[in-house]
PDB file of C-alpha atoms (C1' of nucleotides) in Angstrom:
ATOM      1  CA  MET A  13     -12.814 -11.455   1.851  1.00 68.00           C
ATOM      2  CA  GLY A  14     -10.901  -8.205   1.908  1.00 73.00           C
ATOM      3  CA  LEU A  15      -8.034  -9.981   3.603  1.00 88.00           C
ATOM      4  CA  THR A  16      -4.766 -10.607   1.784  1.00 92.00           C
ATOM      5  CA  LYS A  17      -4.106 -14.336   1.439  1.00 92.00           C
ATOM      6  CA  THR A  18      -0.532 -14.285   2.719  1.00 95.00           C
ATOM      7  CA  GLU A  19      -0.458 -18.066   3.054  1.00 94.00           C
ATOM      8  CA  MET A  20      -0.360 -18.343  -0.745  1.00 95.00           C
ATOM      9  CA  PHE A  21       3.006 -16.619  -0.989  1.00 97.00           C
ATOM     10  CA  THR A  22       6.560 -17.093   0.216  1.00 97.00           C
ATOM     11  CA  SER A  23       7.767 -15.290   3.316  1.00 97.00           C
ATOM     12  CA  GLU A  24      10.147 -13.327   1.092  1.00 97.00           C
ATOM     13  CA  GLN A  25       7.259 -12.101  -1.042  1.00 98.00           C
ATOM     14  CA  ASN A  26       5.233 -11.195   2.027  1.00 98.00           C
ATOM     15  CA  GLN A  27       8.168  -9.443   3.679  1.00 98.00           C
ATOM     16  CA  LEU A  28       9.000  -7.368   0.625  1.00 98.00           C
ATOM     17  CA  ALA A  29       5.334  -6.458   0.180  1.00 98.00           C
ATOM     18  CA  GLN A  30       5.153  -5.371   3.810  1.00 98.00           C
ATOM     19  CA  LEU A  31       8.238  -3.171   3.530  1.00 98.00           C
ATOM     20  CA  LEU A  32       7.038  -1.601   0.281  1.00 98.00           C
ATOM     21  CA  LYS A  33       3.614  -0.988   1.768  1.00 98.00           C
ATOM     22  CA  ALA A  34       5.118   0.798   4.762  1.00 98.00           C
ATOM     23  CA  MET A  35       6.799   3.236   2.369  1.00 98.00           C
ATOM     24  CA  ALA A  36       3.899   3.470  -0.089  1.00 98.00           C
ATOM     25  CA  HIS A  37       2.405   6.686   1.225  1.00 98.00           C
ATOM     26  CA  PRO A  38       3.518  10.219   0.339  1.00 98.00           C
ATOM     27  CA  ALA A  39       3.547  11.297   3.986  1.00 98.00           C
ATOM     28  CA  ARG A  40       5.779   8.401   4.956  1.00 98.00           C
ATOM     29  CA  ILE A  41       8.085   9.095   2.020  1.00 98.00           C
ATOM     30  CA  ALA A  42       8.255  12.718   3.133  1.00 98.00           C
ATOM     31  CA  ILE A  43       9.031  11.615   6.688  1.00 98.00           C
ATOM     32  CA  LEU A  44      11.800   9.303   5.503  1.00 98.00           C
ATOM     33  CA  GLN A  45      13.272  11.973   3.224  1.00 98.00           C
ATOM     34  CA  ARG A  46      13.302  14.391   6.154  1.00 97.00           C
ATOM     35  CA  ILE A  47      15.161  11.836   8.261  1.00 96.00           C
ATOM     36  CA  LEU A  48      17.550  11.098   5.401  1.00 96.00           C
ATOM     37  CA  VAL A  49      18.646  14.711   5.019  1.00 94.00           C
ATOM     38  CA  SER A  50      18.964  15.458   8.746  1.00 91.00           C
ATOM     39  CA  ASN A  51      20.131  11.989   9.799  1.00 91.00           C
ATOM     40  CA  THR A  52      17.982  12.242  12.912  1.00 88.00           C
ATOM     41  CA  CYS A  53      14.700  14.019  13.366  1.00 92.00           C
ATOM     42  CA  ILE A  54      12.427  15.079  16.209  1.00 94.00           C
ATOM     43  CA  CYS A  55       8.826  14.033  15.802  1.00 94.00           C
ATOM     44  CA  GLY A  56       7.549  17.523  16.568  1.00 94.00           C
ATOM     45  CA  ASP A  57       9.447  19.008  13.620  1.00 95.00           C
ATOM     46  CA  LEU A  58       7.566  16.722  11.256  1.00 96.00           C
ATOM     47  CA  VAL A  59       4.216  17.904  12.587  1.00 95.00           C
ATOM     48  CA  GLU A  60       5.218  21.478  11.770  1.00 94.00           C
ATOM     49  CA  GLU A  61       6.813  20.779   8.398  1.00 95.00           C
ATOM     50  CA  LEU A  62       4.279  18.395   6.900  1.00 96.00           C
ATOM     51  CA  GLY A  63       0.778  19.799   7.087  1.00 93.00           C
ATOM     52  CA  LEU A  64      -0.807  16.924   8.956  1.00 97.00           C
ATOM     53  CA  ALA A  65      -2.260  16.606  12.441  1.00 97.00           C
ATOM     54  CA  GLN A  66      -0.050  15.420  15.264  1.00 97.00           C
ATOM     55  CA  ALA A  67      -2.042  12.205  15.677  1.00 98.00           C
ATOM     56  CA  THR A  68      -1.652  11.457  11.976  1.00 98.00           C
ATOM     57  CA  ILE A  69       2.122  11.941  12.013  1.00 98.00           C
ATOM     58  CA  SER A  70       2.387   9.771  15.101  1.00 98.00           C
ATOM     59  CA  GLN A  71       0.398   7.065  13.351  1.00 98.00           C
ATOM     60  CA  HIS A  72       2.638   7.179  10.259  1.00 98.00           C
ATOM     61  CA  LEU A  73       5.742   7.019  12.463  1.00 98.00           C
ATOM     62  CA  ARG A  74       4.367   3.978  14.225  1.00 98.00           C
ATOM     63  CA  GLU A  75       3.787   2.248  10.909  1.00 98.00           C
ATOM     64  CA  LEU A  76       7.375   2.844   9.798  1.00 98.00           C
ATOM     65  CA  LYS A  77       8.605   1.736  13.199  1.00 98.00           C
ATOM     66  CA  SER A  78       6.468  -1.411  13.306  1.00 97.00           C
ATOM     67  CA  VAL A  79       8.162  -2.839  10.209  1.00 98.00           C
ATOM     68  CA  GLY A  80      11.555  -1.775  11.520  1.00 97.00           C
ATOM     69  CA  ILE A  81      12.410   0.891   8.951  1.00 98.00           C
ATOM     70  CA  ILE A  82      12.927   3.543  11.626  1.00 97.00           C
ATOM     71  CA  GLN A  83      13.683   3.484  15.331  1.00 96.00           C
ATOM     72  CA  GLY A  84      12.942   6.066  17.978  1.00 94.00           C
ATOM     73  CA  THR A  85      14.595   6.928  21.266  1.00 94.00           C
ATOM     74  CA  ILE A  86      13.207   9.149  23.975  1.00 94.00           C
ATOM     75  CA  GLU A  87      15.170  12.373  24.218  1.00 93.00           C
ATOM     76  CA  GLY A  88      13.915  14.299  27.178  1.00 92.00           C
ATOM     77  CA  VAL A  89      10.348  15.277  26.486  1.00 93.00           C
ATOM     78  CA  SER A  90      10.537  14.542  22.801  1.00 95.00           C
ATOM     79  CA  VAL A  91      11.336  11.506  20.646  1.00 96.00           C
ATOM     80  CA  CYS A  92      14.186  11.297  18.179  1.00 95.00           C
ATOM     81  CA  TYR A  93      13.688   9.099  15.138  1.00 96.00           C
ATOM     82  CA  CYS A  94      16.303   7.742  12.761  1.00 96.00           C
ATOM     83  CA  ILE A  95      16.774   5.056  10.128  1.00 96.00           C
ATOM     84  CA  ASN A  96      17.295   1.484  11.291  1.00 96.00           C
ATOM     85  CA  PRO A  97      20.440   0.566   9.338  1.00 95.00           C
ATOM     86  CA  GLU A  98      19.711  -3.185   9.393  1.00 95.00           C
ATOM     87  CA  THR A  99      16.302  -2.861   7.785  1.00 96.00           C
ATOM     88  CA  TRP A 100      17.502  -0.232   5.339  1.00 97.00           C
ATOM     89  CA  LYS A 101      20.229  -2.606   4.182  1.00 96.00           C
ATOM     90  CA  LEU A 102      17.662  -5.378   3.824  1.00 97.00           C
ATOM     91  CA  LEU A 103      15.464  -3.046   1.797  1.00 97.00           C
ATOM     92  CA  GLU A 104      18.301  -2.134  -0.546  1.00 97.00           C
ATOM     93  CA  THR A 105      19.216  -5.787  -1.020  1.00 97.00           C
ATOM     94  CA  GLN A 106      15.675  -7.072  -1.560  1.00 97.00           C
ATOM     95  CA  ILE A 107      14.454  -4.255  -3.793  1.00 97.00           C
ATOM     96  CA  GLY A 108      17.768  -4.158  -5.630  1.00 97.00           C
ATOM     97  CA  ALA A 109      17.594  -7.872  -6.414  1.00 97.00           C
ATOM     98  CA  PHE A 110      13.970  -7.531  -7.447  1.00 97.00           C
ATOM     99  CA  LEU A 111      14.334  -4.520  -9.720  1.00 97.00           C
ATOM    100  CA  GLY A 112      17.738  -5.651 -10.975  1.00 96.00           C
ATOM    101  CA  SER A 113      16.486  -9.012 -12.193  1.00 96.00           C
ATOM    102  CA  TYR A 114      14.865  -7.341 -15.177  1.00 95.00           C
ATOM    103  CA  LYS A 115      16.875  -7.570 -18.345  1.00 88.00           C
ATOM    104  CA  LEU A 116      15.496  -5.692 -21.271  1.00 81.00           C
ATOM    105  CA  GLU A 117      14.977  -8.085 -24.162  1.00 73.00           C
ATOM    106  CA  ALA A 118      13.727  -7.594 -27.670  1.00 61.00           C
ATOM    107  CA  SER A 119      11.145 -10.351 -27.356  1.00 58.00           C
ATOM    108  CA  CYS A 120       8.532  -8.362 -25.537  1.00 69.00           C
ATOM    109  CA  CYS A 121       4.854  -7.940 -26.273  1.00 75.00           C
TER     110      CYS A 121
ATOM    111  CA  MET B   6     -11.343  11.553   6.173  1.00 68.00           C
ATOM    112  CA  GLY B   7      -9.779   8.312   5.024  1.00 73.00           C
ATOM    113  CA  LEU B   8      -8.496  10.048   1.925  1.00 89.00           C
ATOM    114  CA  THR B   9      -4.782  10.627   1.396  1.00 93.00           C
ATOM    115  CA  LYS B  10      -4.004  14.361   1.270  1.00 92.00           C
ATOM    116  CA  THR B  11      -1.922  14.272  -1.896  1.00 95.00           C
ATOM    117  CA  GLU B  12      -2.005  18.076  -2.202  1.00 94.00           C
ATOM    118  CA  MET B  13       0.355  18.319   0.763  1.00 95.00           C
ATOM    119  CA  PHE B  14       3.165  16.554  -1.060  1.00 97.00           C
ATOM    120  CA  THR B  15       5.296  17.004  -4.146  1.00 97.00           C
ATOM    121  CA  SER B  16       4.387  15.211  -7.355  1.00 97.00           C
ATOM    122  CA  GLU B  17       7.606  13.219  -6.996  1.00 97.00           C
ATOM    123  CA  GLN B  18       6.555  12.004  -3.565  1.00 98.00           C
ATOM    124  CA  ASN B  19       3.086  11.140  -4.803  1.00 98.00           C
ATOM    125  CA  GLN B  20       4.423   9.370  -7.871  1.00 98.00           C
ATOM    126  CA  LEU B  21       6.909   7.266  -5.923  1.00 98.00           C
ATOM    127  CA  ALA B  22       4.227   6.390  -3.366  1.00 98.00           C
ATOM    128  CA  GLN B  23       1.903   5.323  -6.170  1.00 98.00           C
ATOM    129  CA  LEU B  24       4.511   3.079  -7.779  1.00 98.00           C
ATOM    130  CA  LEU B  25       5.484   1.512  -4.455  1.00 98.00           C
ATOM    131  CA  LYS B  26       1.839   0.944  -3.594  1.00 98.00           C
ATOM    132  CA  ALA B  27       1.234  -0.848  -6.874  1.00 98.00           C
ATOM    133  CA  MET B  28       3.991  -3.314  -5.974  1.00 98.00           C
ATOM    134  CA  ALA B  29       3.135  -3.526  -2.272  1.00 98.00           C
ATOM    135  CA  HIS B  30       1.119  -6.735  -2.407  1.00 98.00           C
ATOM    136  CA  PRO B  31       2.510 -10.284  -2.340  1.00 98.00           C
ATOM    137  CA  ALA B  32       0.338 -11.347  -5.278  1.00 98.00           C
ATOM    138  CA  ARG B  33       1.575  -8.470  -7.407  1.00 98.00           C
ATOM    139  CA  ILE B  34       5.168  -9.187  -6.428  1.00 98.00           C
ATOM    140  CA  ALA B  35       4.604 -12.819  -7.415  1.00 98.00           C
ATOM    141  CA  ILE B  36       3.112 -11.709 -10.727  1.00 98.00           C
ATOM    142  CA  LEU B  37       6.056  -9.426 -11.449  1.00 98.00           C
ATOM    143  CA  GLN B  38       8.581 -12.119 -10.494  1.00 98.00           C
ATOM    144  CA  ARG B  39       6.818 -14.523 -12.840  1.00 97.00           C
ATOM    145  CA  ILE B  40       7.071 -11.978 -15.652  1.00 96.00           C
ATOM    146  CA  LEU B  41      10.708 -11.269 -14.792  1.00 96.00           C
ATOM    147  CA  VAL B  42      11.780 -14.905 -15.128  1.00 94.00           C
ATOM    148  CA  SER B  43       9.796 -15.638 -18.304  1.00 91.00           C
ATOM    149  CA  ASN B  44      10.146 -12.187 -19.858  1.00 90.00           C
ATOM    150  CA  THR B  45       6.565 -12.421 -21.084  1.00 87.00           C
ATOM    151  CA  CYS B  46       3.625 -14.151 -19.463  1.00 91.00           C
ATOM    152  CA  ILE B  47       0.117 -15.192 -20.387  1.00 93.00           C
ATOM    153  CA  CYS B  48      -2.521 -14.112 -17.904  1.00 94.00           C
ATOM    154  CA  GLY B  49      -4.045 -17.599 -17.720  1.00 93.00           C
ATOM    155  CA  ASP B  50      -0.788 -19.101 -16.504  1.00 95.00           C
ATOM    156  CA  LEU B  51      -0.847 -16.795 -13.490  1.00 96.00           C
ATOM    157  CA  VAL B  52      -4.332 -17.931 -12.544  1.00 95.00           C
ATOM    158  CA  GLU B  53      -3.088 -21.519 -12.474  1.00 94.00           C
ATOM    159  CA  GLU B  54       0.217 -20.845 -10.732  1.00 95.00           C
ATOM    160  CA  LEU B  55      -0.898 -18.452  -8.016  1.00 96.00           C
ATOM    161  CA  GLY B  56      -3.811 -19.838  -6.073  1.00 92.00           C
ATOM    162  CA  LEU B  57      -6.168 -16.920  -6.626  1.00 96.00           C
ATOM    163  CA  ALA B  58      -9.425 -16.587  -8.530  1.00 97.00           C
ATOM    164  CA  GLN B  59      -9.315 -15.408 -12.126  1.00 97.00           C
ATOM    165  CA  ALA B  60     -11.134 -12.185 -11.284  1.00 98.00           C
ATOM    166  CA  THR B  61      -8.601 -11.438  -8.548  1.00 98.00           C
ATOM    167  CA  ILE B  62      -5.607 -11.957 -10.842  1.00 98.00           C
ATOM    168  CA  SER B  63      -7.216  -9.779 -13.475  1.00 98.00           C
ATOM    169  CA  GLN B  64      -7.743  -7.055 -10.888  1.00 98.00           C
ATOM    170  CA  HIS B  65      -4.100  -7.197  -9.767  1.00 98.00           C
ATOM    171  CA  LEU B  66      -2.932  -7.058 -13.387  1.00 98.00           C
ATOM    172  CA  ARG B  67      -5.065  -4.002 -13.993  1.00 98.00           C
ATOM    173  CA  GLU B  68      -3.519  -2.269 -10.998  1.00 98.00           C
ATOM    174  CA  LEU B  69       0.011  -2.918 -12.250  1.00 98.00           C
ATOM    175  CA  LYS B  70      -1.016  -1.804 -15.714  1.00 98.00           C
ATOM    176  CA  SER B  71      -2.770   1.366 -14.545  1.00 97.00           C
ATOM    177  CA  VAL B  72       0.459   2.771 -13.081  1.00 98.00           C
ATOM    178  CA  GLY B  73       2.388   1.677 -16.163  1.00 97.00           C
ATOM    179  CA  ILE B  74       4.580  -1.005 -14.603  1.00 98.00           C
ATOM    180  CA  ILE B  75       3.365  -3.656 -17.036  1.00 97.00           C
ATOM    181  CA  GLN B  76       1.764  -3.591 -20.447  1.00 96.00           C
ATOM    182  CA  GLY B  77      -0.432  -6.162 -22.141  1.00 94.00           C
ATOM    183  CA  THR B  78      -1.068  -7.011 -25.745  1.00 94.00           C
ATOM    184  CA  ILE B  79      -3.848  -9.208 -27.083  1.00 94.00           C
ATOM    185  CA  GLU B  80      -2.443 -12.444 -28.435  1.00 93.00           C
ATOM    186  CA  GLY B  81      -5.260 -14.336 -30.047  1.00 92.00           C
ATOM    187  CA  VAL B  82      -7.723 -15.288 -27.375  1.00 93.00           C
ATOM    188  CA  SER B  83      -5.339 -14.588 -24.520  1.00 95.00           C
ATOM    189  CA  VAL B  84      -3.385 -11.570 -23.295  1.00 96.00           C
ATOM    190  CA  CYS B  85       0.382 -11.391 -23.015  1.00 95.00           C
ATOM    191  CA  TYR B  86       1.816  -9.206 -20.292  1.00 96.00           C
ATOM    192  CA  CYS B  87       5.333  -7.891 -19.961  1.00 96.00           C
ATOM    193  CA  ILE B  88       7.326  -5.216 -18.126  1.00 96.00           C
ATOM    194  CA  ASN B  89       7.087  -1.641 -19.394  1.00 96.00           C
ATOM    195  CA  PRO B  90      10.796  -0.755 -19.711  1.00 95.00           C
ATOM    196  CA  GLU B  91      10.211   2.997 -19.337  1.00 94.00           C
ATOM    197  CA  THR B  92       8.441   2.709 -16.014  1.00 96.00           C
ATOM    198  CA  TRP B  93      10.827   0.053 -14.753  1.00 97.00           C
ATOM    199  CA  LYS B  94      13.738   2.392 -15.462  1.00 96.00           C
ATOM    200  CA  LEU B  95      11.908   5.194 -13.657  1.00 97.00           C
ATOM    201  CA  LEU B  96      11.349   2.884 -10.707  1.00 97.00           C
ATOM    202  CA  GLU B  97      15.015   1.945 -10.518  1.00 97.00           C
ATOM    203  CA  THR B  98      16.050   5.586 -10.705  1.00 97.00           C
ATOM    204  CA  GLN B  99      13.564   6.893  -8.163  1.00 97.00           C
ATOM    205  CA  ILE B 100      13.884   4.085  -5.635  1.00 97.00           C
ATOM    206  CA  GLY B 101      17.643   3.960  -6.154  1.00 97.00           C
ATOM    207  CA  ALA B 102      18.008   7.651  -5.417  1.00 97.00           C
ATOM    208  CA  PHE B 103      15.726   7.355  -2.424  1.00 97.00           C
ATOM    209  CA  LEU B 104      17.356   4.339  -0.812  1.00 97.00           C
ATOM    210  CA  GLY B 105      20.837   5.422  -1.842  1.00 96.00           C
ATOM    211  CA  SER B 106      20.588   8.796  -0.133  1.00 96.00           C
ATOM    212  CA  TYR B 107      21.062   7.130   3.233  1.00 95.00           C
ATOM    213  CA  LYS B 108      24.558   7.348   4.587  1.00 88.00           C
ATOM    214  CA  LEU B 109      25.207   5.466   7.772  1.00 81.00           C
ATOM    215  CA  GLU B 110      26.533   7.833  10.397  1.00 73.00           C
ATOM    216  CA  ALA B 111      27.613   7.342  13.967  1.00 60.00           C
ATOM    217  CA  SER B 112      25.396  10.141  15.233  1.00 58.00           C
ATOM    218  CA  CYS B 113      22.191   8.202  15.349  1.00 69.00           C
ATOM    219  CA  CYS B 114      19.690   7.830  18.147  1.00 75.00           C
TER     220      CYS B 114
ATOM    221  C1'  DA C  22       3.292  18.497  43.734  1.00 77.82           C
ATOM    222  C1'  DC C  23       2.027  21.444  39.767  1.00 77.82           C
ATOM    223  C1'  DT C  24       2.397  23.011  35.144  1.00 77.82           C
ATOM    224  C1'  DA C  25       3.917  22.967  30.519  1.00 77.82           C
ATOM    225  C1'  DT C  26       5.370  20.421  26.569  1.00 77.82           C
ATOM    226  C1'  DA C  27       5.764  16.397  23.551  1.00 77.82           C
ATOM    227  C1'  DT C  28       4.150  12.178  21.983  1.00 77.82           C
ATOM    228  C1'  DA C  29       1.061   8.186  21.951  1.00 77.82           C
ATOM    229  C1'  DT C  30      -3.355   6.096  22.006  1.00 77.82           C
ATOM    230  C1'  DC C  31      -8.411   5.755  21.474  1.00 77.82           C
ATOM    231  C1'  DG C  32     -12.484   6.316  19.034  1.00 77.82           C
ATOM    232  C1'  DT C  33     -14.525   7.113  14.830  1.00 77.82           C
ATOM    233  C1'  DA C  34     -15.975   8.643  10.096  1.00 77.82           C
ATOM    234  C1'  DA C  35     -14.780   8.457   5.294  1.00 77.82           C
ATOM    235  C1'  DT C  36     -12.628   5.968   1.931  1.00 77.82           C
ATOM    236  C1'  DA C  37      -9.803   2.222  -0.189  1.00 77.82           C
ATOM    237  C1'  DT C  38      -8.408  -2.560  -0.803  1.00 77.82           C
ATOM    238  C1'  DT C  39      -8.952  -7.435  -1.349  1.00 77.82           C
ATOM    239  C1'  DA C  40     -11.217 -11.405  -2.940  1.00 77.82           C
ATOM    240  C1'  DC C  41     -14.616 -13.802  -5.506  1.00 77.82           C
ATOM    241  C1'  DA C  42     -19.045 -15.268  -7.886  1.00 77.82           C
ATOM    242  C1'  DA C  43     -21.549 -13.963 -11.688  1.00 77.82           C
ATOM    243  C1'  DT C  44     -21.623 -12.050 -15.929  1.00 77.82           C
ATOM    244  C1'  DA C  45     -20.024  -9.595 -20.031  1.00 77.82           C
ATOM    245  C1'  DT C  46     -16.858  -9.222 -23.863  1.00 77.82           C
ATOM    246  C1'  DA C  47     -13.809 -10.586 -27.383  1.00 77.82           C
ATOM    247  C1'  DT C  48     -11.278 -13.755 -30.315  1.00 77.82           C
ATOM    248  C1'  DA C  49     -10.652 -18.489 -32.450  1.00 77.82           C
ATOM    249  C1'  DT C  50     -12.492 -22.653 -34.152  1.00 77.82           C
ATOM    250  C1'  DT C  51     -15.994 -25.516 -36.122  1.00 77.82           C
TER     251       DT C  51
ATOM    252  C1'  DA D   8     -23.606 -18.353 -37.103  1.00 77.82           C
ATOM    253  C1'  DA D   9     -22.728 -21.206 -33.048  1.00 77.82           C
ATOM    254  C1'  DT D  10     -19.514 -22.746 -29.636  1.00 77.82           C
ATOM    255  C1'  DA D  11     -15.475 -22.775 -26.873  1.00 77.82           C
ATOM    256  C1'  DT D  12     -11.879 -20.333 -24.525  1.00 77.82           C
ATOM    257  C1'  DA D  13      -9.631 -16.374 -22.317  1.00 77.82           C
ATOM    258  C1'  DT D  14      -9.923 -12.176 -20.069  1.00 77.82           C
ATOM    259  C1'  DA D  15     -12.349  -8.118 -18.211  1.00 77.82           C
ATOM    260  C1'  DT D  16     -15.945  -6.028 -15.625  1.00 77.82           C
ATOM    261  C1'  DT D  17     -19.617  -5.627 -12.223  1.00 77.82           C
ATOM    262  C1'  DG D  18     -21.395  -6.117  -7.774  1.00 77.82           C
ATOM    263  C1'  DT D  19     -20.563  -6.963  -3.150  1.00 77.82           C
ATOM    264  C1'  DA D  20     -18.955  -8.453   1.549  1.00 77.82           C
ATOM    265  C1'  DA D  21     -15.121  -8.295   4.675  1.00 77.82           C
ATOM    266  C1'  DT D  22     -11.357  -5.869   6.070  1.00 77.82           C
ATOM    267  C1'  DA D  23      -7.760  -2.152   6.062  1.00 77.82           C
ATOM    268  C1'  DT D  24      -6.220   2.602   5.679  1.00 77.82           C
ATOM    269  C1'  DT D  25      -6.275   7.473   6.436  1.00 77.82           C
ATOM    270  C1'  DA D  26      -7.091  11.446   9.049  1.00 77.82           C
ATOM    271  C1'  DC D  27      -8.206  13.889  13.127  1.00 77.82           C
ATOM    272  C1'  DG D  28     -10.335  15.395  17.664  1.00 77.82           C
ATOM    273  C1'  DA D  29     -10.098  14.117  22.254  1.00 77.82           C
ATOM    274  C1'  DT D  30      -7.651  12.228  25.726  1.00 77.82           C
ATOM    275  C1'  DA D  31      -3.948   9.723  28.049  1.00 77.82           C
ATOM    276  C1'  DT D  32       0.870   9.347  29.246  1.00 77.82           C
ATOM    277  C1'  DA D  33       5.430  10.732  30.235  1.00 77.82           C
ATOM    278  C1'  DT D  34       9.257  13.861  31.039  1.00 77.82           C
ATOM    279  C1'  DA D  35      11.197  18.707  32.313  1.00 77.82           C
ATOM    280  C1'  DG D  36      11.101  22.696  34.694  1.00 77.82           C
ATOM    281  C1'  DT D  37       9.135  25.572  38.523  1.00 77.82           C
TER     282       DT D  37
END
DNA sequence: ACTATATATCGTAATATTACAATATATATT
DNA sequence: AATATATATTGTAATATTACGATATATAGT
């Protein structure tokens, strides 16, 4: 036990869950917001601005990168991260369809 | 360690992370989708339709309920669950603002 | 080549999550 | 009241997450 039974669900359900999970941490939301305002962002800046250890930030960045939400390119001695437009579009579509499928009706409990 | 440092982040960041986390599991996405198509939904139906134990479904329902995404009312011997419109609206607003703040620009890495 | 700087990875402790059997609780029916 | 049915809770094992110190790696400048 303790292991999610992914085989019970559709690949769409698993994919959406994976994307949501990657964003479901305040540090990773803060990281994404920082990238969203600056468009690009150097890893080192995040270590200074958020109050977490360098290893922790690096770990969070890897998690966002592993599901394809961000991408990083080496820029001299540092690494520049930015949004992966493909995945972001997918996120908007999937979450939008999911949240948008709710129609408020009177017959509720 | 092993404990999220919520004090480092804004309450908005923590709240959004909490809502995303509640949805970030394929079983809970499946539960929500089931509620979305039927508008309301009896807990017992979920146990039959998803292939998980009754205790597991009940646990997932409690998680969704604890963050206010769904609400349940006792209906005789069973419990009827439905979307909490307030929280759903909050979700749409928060996630919409978050995802929508990305503007694709050429200057990316 | 050596040094400094930036980031990633490893190892690990504390905590959280997931799943389920067993059991408790609560309502409806007889 | 006793029984059946539906859901919640408890306890627990397996696994995952979070955070960070220590260390490795990789590039830039001297």
